[in-house]
Amino acid sequence: MTLPALQNTSVFYRRILSQFPQDISLAFAYGSGVFKQAGTTQGQMGRNMMDFVFAVDDPITWHKKNLRENRKHYSLLKFLGPKQISSIQNDYGAAVYFNTLVPTDGRMIKYGVISTDSLIDDLLHWKTMYVAGRLHKPVRILLQNENGKLHAALVSNLKSAVNACFLMLPESFSEEELFHQIAGLSYSGDFRMVIGEDKSKVSNIVKDNMQHFRILYNNILQECPQVVYRPQQGRLEVDKSPEGQFTQLMALPRTLQQQITRLVDPPGKNRDVEEILLQVAQDPDCASVVQQGISSIVKTSSISQSVKGIATAGLMKTVSYSMKKLQKMSKGWWRKT
């Protein structure tokens, strides 16, 4: 089973995938090199780097094969061997190992490798929200094996995004406001939004991809008992009663619940999570508390993964990649002035 209507099996993507070891449980492409964003022409899009994530069941074996087939993709860490590379992948940052600025089929690509177990953990619990946050937005699913646990986790991640956003939005809102809130979850607290990313990034993602967001979230919104969804009018009304908010808080991923608990519960009181979430559900500042909880998760993982990226990419590629990000940020700034 795959996420609805998000498959892309074009020859171009299949050619790229064919250059990597094939034991992949999930492969997807994302970002401005894959989906057109507002303010970007088709020509500019064709020059943007394409981003991929590969989930693999056995990272050591996968890196061993990839080192044999694509050794040039790696920084000096390749000399440590597949076991150490896998250890760096799993034990530091957001459990992803990126190779960046890789020329492939006339395009420049970046690809991240994550273990299937780490991906499922992030999707279910938002431990880092690093890959889970990317999967809140439309992506091109290139390959997905028949892993029922992974499929269930992918759907759970989308439901969690909706629940979190219901808590941060007013009683009545538009589809565009919901999708803007969802797209912004993984950027909330990300230090790169201060320096390194176009400040209009979230708006640009949503504006030209409304239909992709509708496809991704339609069934979840139609089936959710917490919301009245009127797709014809593009409007939604959510239950903002304390009871409704408590139900939404209880459905949040475990790590976010823990972050909210730390924000609200003074040290030493040791109340249980349900009691604290009941208090938050009745708090006028509930939306702010949820926002702070998400920001704290994203901030931690974005910093640690970026530090790790210096080692996995190598210094020269890191400088080159950072300069490209700064150029995109400055172009976005000039468009707004």
Short mmCIF file of C-alpha atoms in Angstrom, two decimals:
data_model
loop_
_atom_site.label_atom_id
_atom_site.label_comp_id
_atom_site.label_asym_id
_atom_site.label_seq_id
_atom_site.Cartn_x
_atom_site.Cartn_y
_atom_site.Cartn_z
CA MET A 1 0.00 0.00 0.00
CA THR A 2 1.17 3.54 -0.76
CA LEU A 3 0.12 7.04 0.13
CA PRO A 4 -2.76 8.10 -2.17
CA ALA A 5 -1.96 9.61 -5.58
CA LEU A 6 1.61 10.51 -4.71
CA GLN A 7 3.43 7.90 -6.77
CA ASN A 8 5.75 9.01 -9.55
CA THR A 9 7.35 6.24 -11.57
CA SER A 10 8.61 8.34 -14.50
CA VAL A 11 11.69 7.09 -16.32
CA PHE A 12 13.74 10.01 -14.97
CA TYR A 13 13.17 9.02 -11.34
CA ARG A 14 13.61 5.33 -12.10
CA ARG A 15 16.96 6.10 -13.74
CA ILE A 16 18.14 7.90 -10.60
CA LEU A 17 16.96 5.09 -8.29
CA SER A 18 18.67 2.48 -10.47
CA GLN A 19 22.06 3.97 -9.57
CA PHE A 20 21.69 2.99 -5.89
CA PRO A 21 21.49 -0.34 -4.04
CA GLN A 22 17.94 -1.61 -4.46
CA ASP A 23 17.11 -2.91 -0.97
CA ILE A 24 15.09 0.22 -0.07
CA SER A 25 11.81 0.07 1.87
CA LEU A 26 10.75 3.64 1.01
CA ALA A 27 12.18 6.20 -1.40
CA PHE A 28 10.74 9.65 -1.92
CA ALA A 29 11.74 12.93 -3.56
CA TYR A 30 10.82 16.33 -2.16
CA GLY A 31 11.63 20.02 -2.22
CA SER A 32 11.84 22.83 -4.75
CA GLY A 33 13.60 20.68 -7.33
CA VAL A 34 10.63 18.29 -7.38
CA PHE A 35 7.54 20.47 -6.71
CA LYS A 36 7.11 23.90 -8.24
CA GLN A 37 6.93 26.67 -5.66
CA ALA A 38 5.45 30.15 -5.98
CA GLY A 39 7.89 32.67 -7.42
CA THR A 40 9.91 29.97 -9.20
CA THR A 41 9.86 29.42 -12.96
CA GLN A 42 10.07 25.97 -14.53
CA GLY A 43 13.59 26.85 -15.69
CA GLN A 44 14.69 27.75 -12.16
CA MET A 45 13.06 24.61 -10.81
CA GLY A 46 15.11 22.54 -13.27
CA ARG A 47 18.30 24.06 -11.86
CA ASN A 48 17.38 23.47 -8.20
CA MET A 49 18.95 20.55 -6.36
CA MET A 50 16.67 17.53 -6.03
CA ASP A 51 16.26 16.03 -2.55
CA PHE A 52 15.72 12.33 -1.83
CA VAL A 53 15.32 10.16 1.25
CA PHE A 54 15.90 6.40 1.21
CA ALA A 55 14.70 4.26 4.12
CA VAL A 56 16.63 0.99 4.36
CA ASP A 57 16.17 -2.03 6.62
CA ASP A 58 19.91 -2.74 6.99
CA PRO A 59 22.01 0.47 6.84
CA ILE A 60 25.38 -1.29 7.20
CA THR A 61 24.77 -3.55 4.22
CA TRP A 62 23.26 -0.70 2.20
CA HIS A 63 26.23 1.63 2.81
CA LYS A 64 28.64 -1.23 2.06
CA LYS A 65 27.05 -1.67 -1.37
CA ASN A 66 26.77 2.06 -1.96
CA LEU A 67 30.42 2.63 -1.06
CA ARG A 68 31.29 0.03 -3.68
CA GLU A 69 29.02 1.58 -6.33
CA ASN A 70 29.12 5.31 -5.46
CA ARG A 71 32.23 5.88 -3.37
CA LYS A 72 32.70 9.43 -4.70
CA HIS A 73 29.40 10.49 -3.13
CA TYR A 74 30.92 10.27 0.37
CA SER A 75 33.16 12.67 2.26
CA LEU A 76 36.35 11.51 3.97
CA LEU A 77 34.11 9.50 6.30
CA LYS A 78 34.13 6.79 3.60
CA PHE A 79 37.51 5.69 4.95
CA LEU A 80 35.82 4.70 8.23
CA GLY A 81 33.83 1.99 6.44
CA PRO A 82 30.12 1.08 6.36
CA LYS A 83 29.82 0.08 10.01
CA GLN A 84 31.05 3.47 11.29
CA ILE A 85 29.04 5.35 8.67
CA SER A 86 25.93 3.50 9.82
CA SER A 87 26.78 4.32 13.43
CA ILE A 88 27.14 8.03 12.59
CA GLN A 89 23.82 7.83 10.74
CA ASN A 90 21.91 6.24 13.61
CA ASP A 91 23.54 7.75 16.69
CA TYR A 92 23.83 11.45 15.87
CA GLY A 93 21.53 14.23 14.70
CA ALA A 94 18.20 13.08 13.31
CA ALA A 95 19.34 9.53 12.42
CA VAL A 96 19.82 10.49 8.75
CA TYR A 97 23.05 10.33 6.72
CA PHE A 98 23.14 12.80 3.81
CA ASN A 99 25.35 12.83 0.76
CA THR A 100 24.94 16.18 -0.99
CA LEU A 101 25.82 17.94 -4.25
CA VAL A 102 25.94 14.65 -6.16
CA PRO A 103 25.77 15.08 -9.98
CA THR A 104 23.28 12.56 -11.39
CA ASP A 105 21.64 12.44 -14.84
CA GLY A 106 22.27 16.10 -15.54
CA ARG A 107 20.89 17.25 -12.18
CA MET A 108 22.43 17.89 -8.79
CA ILE A 109 20.93 15.75 -6.03
CA LYS A 110 21.13 15.29 -2.26
CA TYR A 111 20.06 12.02 -0.70
CA GLY A 112 19.55 11.01 2.91
CA VAL A 113 19.65 7.46 4.24
CA ILE A 114 17.64 6.50 7.33
CA SER A 115 16.92 3.10 8.82
CA THR A 116 13.33 1.92 8.40
CA ASP A 117 13.02 1.48 12.18
CA SER A 118 14.23 5.05 12.85
CA LEU A 119 11.81 6.39 10.26
CA ILE A 120 8.86 4.55 11.78
CA ASP A 121 9.87 5.81 15.24
CA ASP A 122 9.97 9.41 14.00
CA LEU A 123 6.65 9.08 12.15
CA LEU A 124 4.87 7.66 15.19
CA HIS A 125 6.49 9.65 18.01
CA TRP A 126 8.03 12.78 16.40
CA LYS A 127 11.31 12.07 18.14
CA THR A 128 13.09 14.54 15.83
CA MET A 129 10.36 15.54 13.31
CA TYR A 130 13.18 15.71 10.75
CA VAL A 131 11.91 13.20 8.19
CA ALA A 132 8.39 13.07 9.65
CA GLY A 133 8.12 16.82 9.02
CA ARG A 134 9.12 16.45 5.39
CA LEU A 135 6.38 13.83 5.00
CA HIS A 136 3.74 16.27 6.31
CA LYS A 137 4.06 17.95 2.91
CA PRO A 138 3.47 16.45 -0.55
CA VAL A 139 6.36 14.27 -1.72
CA ARG A 140 6.94 12.01 -4.72
CA ILE A 141 6.79 8.43 -3.50
CA LEU A 142 9.17 6.61 -5.83
CA LEU A 143 9.24 3.21 -4.14
CA GLN A 144 7.41 1.69 -1.18
CA ASN A 145 7.51 -1.95 -0.22
CA GLU A 146 4.67 -3.88 1.37
CA ASN A 147 5.51 -3.00 4.96
CA GLY A 148 2.23 -2.66 6.86
CA LYS A 149 3.90 -1.12 9.90
CA LEU A 150 5.56 1.56 7.76
CA HIS A 151 2.33 2.35 5.92
CA ALA A 152 0.41 2.69 9.19
CA ALA A 153 3.15 5.01 10.54
CA LEU A 154 2.97 7.21 7.42
CA VAL A 155 -0.78 7.65 7.88
CA SER A 156 -0.39 8.21 11.64
CA ASN A 157 2.12 11.00 10.94
CA LEU A 158 -0.40 12.84 8.75
CA LYS A 159 -3.13 12.48 11.41
CA SER A 160 -0.73 13.84 14.04
CA ALA A 161 0.00 16.88 11.86
CA VAL A 162 -3.71 17.59 11.53
CA ASN A 163 -4.29 17.19 15.28
CA ALA A 164 -1.41 19.51 16.18
CA CYS A 165 -2.63 22.16 13.74
CA PHE A 166 -6.23 21.95 15.01
CA LEU A 167 -4.87 22.94 18.42
CA MET A 168 -3.05 25.97 16.98
CA LEU A 169 -5.79 27.28 14.68
CA PRO A 170 -9.01 29.15 15.54
CA GLU A 171 -12.44 27.50 15.52
CA SER A 172 -13.04 28.28 11.84
CA PHE A 173 -10.37 28.46 9.14
CA SER A 174 -9.69 27.86 5.46
CA GLU A 175 -8.01 24.90 3.78
CA GLU A 176 -5.11 27.18 2.84
CA GLU A 177 -4.66 28.25 6.47
CA LEU A 178 -4.61 24.60 7.56
CA PHE A 179 -2.11 23.57 4.89
CA HIS A 180 0.07 26.59 5.67
CA GLN A 181 0.10 25.55 9.34
CA ILE A 182 0.91 21.94 8.41
CA ALA A 183 3.71 22.94 6.02
CA GLY A 184 5.21 25.16 8.71
CA LEU A 185 5.42 22.49 11.42
CA SER A 186 8.86 21.23 10.42
CA TYR A 187 10.22 24.80 10.12
CA SER A 188 9.00 25.93 13.54
CA GLY A 189 12.11 26.44 15.66
CA ASP A 190 14.49 25.57 12.77
CA PHE A 191 17.47 27.91 13.09
CA ARG A 192 17.91 27.79 9.31
CA MET A 193 14.76 29.88 8.94
CA VAL A 194 16.69 32.71 10.61
CA ILE A 195 19.61 32.43 8.22
CA GLY A 196 19.74 30.12 5.22
CA GLU A 197 16.13 29.82 4.07
CA ASP A 198 13.75 32.08 2.13
CA LYS A 199 11.37 33.58 4.72
CA SER A 200 8.46 33.02 2.29
CA LYS A 201 9.31 29.32 1.98
CA VAL A 202 6.17 27.97 3.68
CA SER A 203 3.81 30.24 1.70
CA ASN A 204 5.61 29.36 -1.53
CA ILE A 205 5.24 25.64 -0.84
CA VAL A 206 1.48 25.86 -0.19
CA LYS A 207 0.44 28.37 -2.83
CA ASP A 208 1.31 26.29 -5.89
CA ASN A 209 0.54 22.89 -4.33
CA MET A 210 -2.95 23.22 -2.86
CA GLN A 211 -4.24 20.29 -4.91
CA HIS A 212 -1.40 18.03 -3.73
CA PHE A 213 -2.21 18.93 -0.10
CA ARG A 214 -5.92 18.19 -0.68
CA ILE A 215 -5.11 14.75 -2.09
CA LEU A 216 -2.82 14.00 0.85
CA TYR A 217 -5.25 15.07 3.60
CA ASN A 218 -8.75 14.66 2.13
CA ASN A 219 -9.57 11.23 3.60
CA ILE A 220 -8.19 12.14 7.03
CA LEU A 221 -10.25 15.35 7.19
CA GLN A 222 -13.39 13.62 5.92
CA GLU A 223 -13.13 10.88 8.55
CA CYS A 224 -12.02 13.00 11.53
CA PRO A 225 -14.83 13.39 14.12
CA GLN A 226 -13.19 16.56 15.51
CA VAL A 227 -13.85 18.70 12.43
CA VAL A 228 -16.59 19.76 10.04
CA TYR A 229 -14.94 19.80 6.61
CA ARG A 230 -16.63 21.54 3.68
CA PRO A 231 -14.29 20.89 0.73
CA GLN A 232 -16.57 22.68 -1.74
CA GLN A 233 -16.20 25.92 0.25
CA GLY A 234 -12.65 25.14 1.34
CA ARG A 235 -13.62 25.76 4.97
CA LEU A 236 -13.25 23.82 8.21
CA GLU A 237 -14.64 24.15 11.73
CA VAL A 238 -12.91 22.37 14.60
CA ASP A 239 -14.03 21.50 18.12
CA LYS A 240 -12.33 24.05 20.41
CA SER A 241 -14.10 22.99 23.60
CA PRO A 242 -11.87 21.79 26.47
CA GLU A 243 -13.13 18.26 25.80
CA GLY A 244 -12.29 18.54 22.09
CA GLN A 245 -8.84 19.96 22.77
CA PHE A 246 -8.15 17.26 25.36
CA THR A 247 -8.99 14.58 22.77
CA GLN A 248 -6.60 16.24 20.30
CA LEU A 249 -3.83 16.57 22.90
CA MET A 250 -4.16 12.92 23.87
CA ALA A 251 -3.75 11.94 20.19
CA LEU A 252 -0.48 13.85 19.78
CA PRO A 253 2.81 11.95 19.32
CA ARG A 254 4.55 10.92 22.52
CA THR A 255 7.58 13.23 22.22
CA LEU A 256 5.37 16.29 21.74
CA GLN A 257 3.28 15.33 24.77
CA GLN A 258 6.51 15.05 26.78
CA GLN A 259 7.67 18.49 25.61
CA ILE A 260 4.32 20.03 26.56
CA THR A 261 4.57 18.35 29.97
CA ARG A 262 8.02 19.86 30.56
CA LEU A 263 6.74 23.32 29.63
CA VAL A 264 3.70 23.19 31.92
CA ASP A 265 4.62 20.99 34.88
CA PRO A 266 7.00 22.56 37.44
CA PRO A 267 9.98 20.37 38.40
CA GLY A 268 9.27 18.05 41.30
CA LYS A 269 5.47 17.82 40.94
CA ASN A 270 5.60 14.67 38.78
CA ARG A 271 1.94 14.69 37.75
CA ASP A 272 0.95 12.18 35.12
CA VAL A 273 0.71 13.22 31.45
CA GLU A 274 -3.08 12.88 31.23
CA GLU A 275 -3.59 15.25 34.16
CA ILE A 276 -1.25 17.85 32.63
CA LEU A 277 -2.86 17.63 29.19
CA LEU A 278 -6.29 18.09 30.79
CA GLN A 279 -4.98 21.32 32.32
CA VAL A 280 -3.55 22.47 28.97
CA ALA A 281 -6.85 21.73 27.21
CA GLN A 282 -8.55 24.32 29.43
CA ASP A 283 -5.77 26.90 29.10
CA PRO A 284 -6.40 29.93 26.82
CA ASP A 285 -2.72 29.65 25.84
CA CYS A 286 -3.10 26.02 24.68
CA ALA A 287 -2.11 26.90 21.08
CA SER A 288 1.05 28.66 22.26
CA VAL A 289 2.09 25.73 24.45
CA VAL A 290 1.70 23.27 21.55
CA GLN A 291 3.66 25.61 19.28
CA GLN A 292 6.49 25.87 21.82
CA GLY A 293 6.57 22.08 22.20
CA ILE A 294 6.94 21.59 18.44
CA SER A 295 9.58 24.33 18.18
CA SER A 296 11.70 22.71 20.89
CA ILE A 297 11.72 19.35 19.03
CA VAL A 298 12.59 20.92 15.67
CA LYS A 299 15.22 23.28 17.09
CA THR A 300 17.18 20.45 18.72
CA SER A 301 17.16 18.15 15.69
CA SER A 302 17.84 20.88 13.11
CA ILE A 303 20.95 22.07 14.96
CA SER A 304 22.35 18.58 15.65
CA GLN A 305 21.66 17.35 12.10
CA SER A 306 23.28 20.46 10.58
CA VAL A 307 26.41 19.98 12.69
CA LYS A 308 26.53 16.34 11.59
CA GLY A 309 26.05 17.48 7.98
CA ILE A 310 29.42 19.26 8.03
CA ALA A 311 31.13 15.90 8.57
CA THR A 312 28.97 13.86 6.19
CA ALA A 313 29.15 16.40 3.35
CA GLY A 314 32.74 17.55 3.90
CA LEU A 315 33.86 21.15 4.35
CA MET A 316 33.93 22.19 0.68
CA LYS A 317 30.47 20.85 -0.08
CA THR A 318 29.13 22.35 3.14
CA VAL A 319 30.38 25.81 2.14
CA SER A 320 29.01 25.41 -1.40
CA TYR A 321 25.63 24.16 -0.15
CA SER A 322 25.38 26.97 2.42
CA MET A 323 26.15 29.61 -0.22
CA LYS A 324 23.37 28.26 -2.45
CA LYS A 325 20.93 28.47 0.48
CA LEU A 326 21.97 32.05 1.22
CA GLN A 327 21.52 33.00 -2.43
CA LYS A 328 17.98 31.56 -2.40
CA MET A 329 17.22 33.43 0.81
CA SER A 330 18.45 36.74 -0.65
CA LYS A 331 16.41 36.21 -3.84
CA GLY A 332 13.31 35.65 -1.73
CA TRP A 333 14.06 38.82 0.22
CA TRP A 334 14.49 40.87 -2.96
CA ARG A 335 11.18 39.55 -4.36
CA LYS A 336 9.40 40.91 -1.29
CA THR A 337 11.03 44.37 -1.42
#
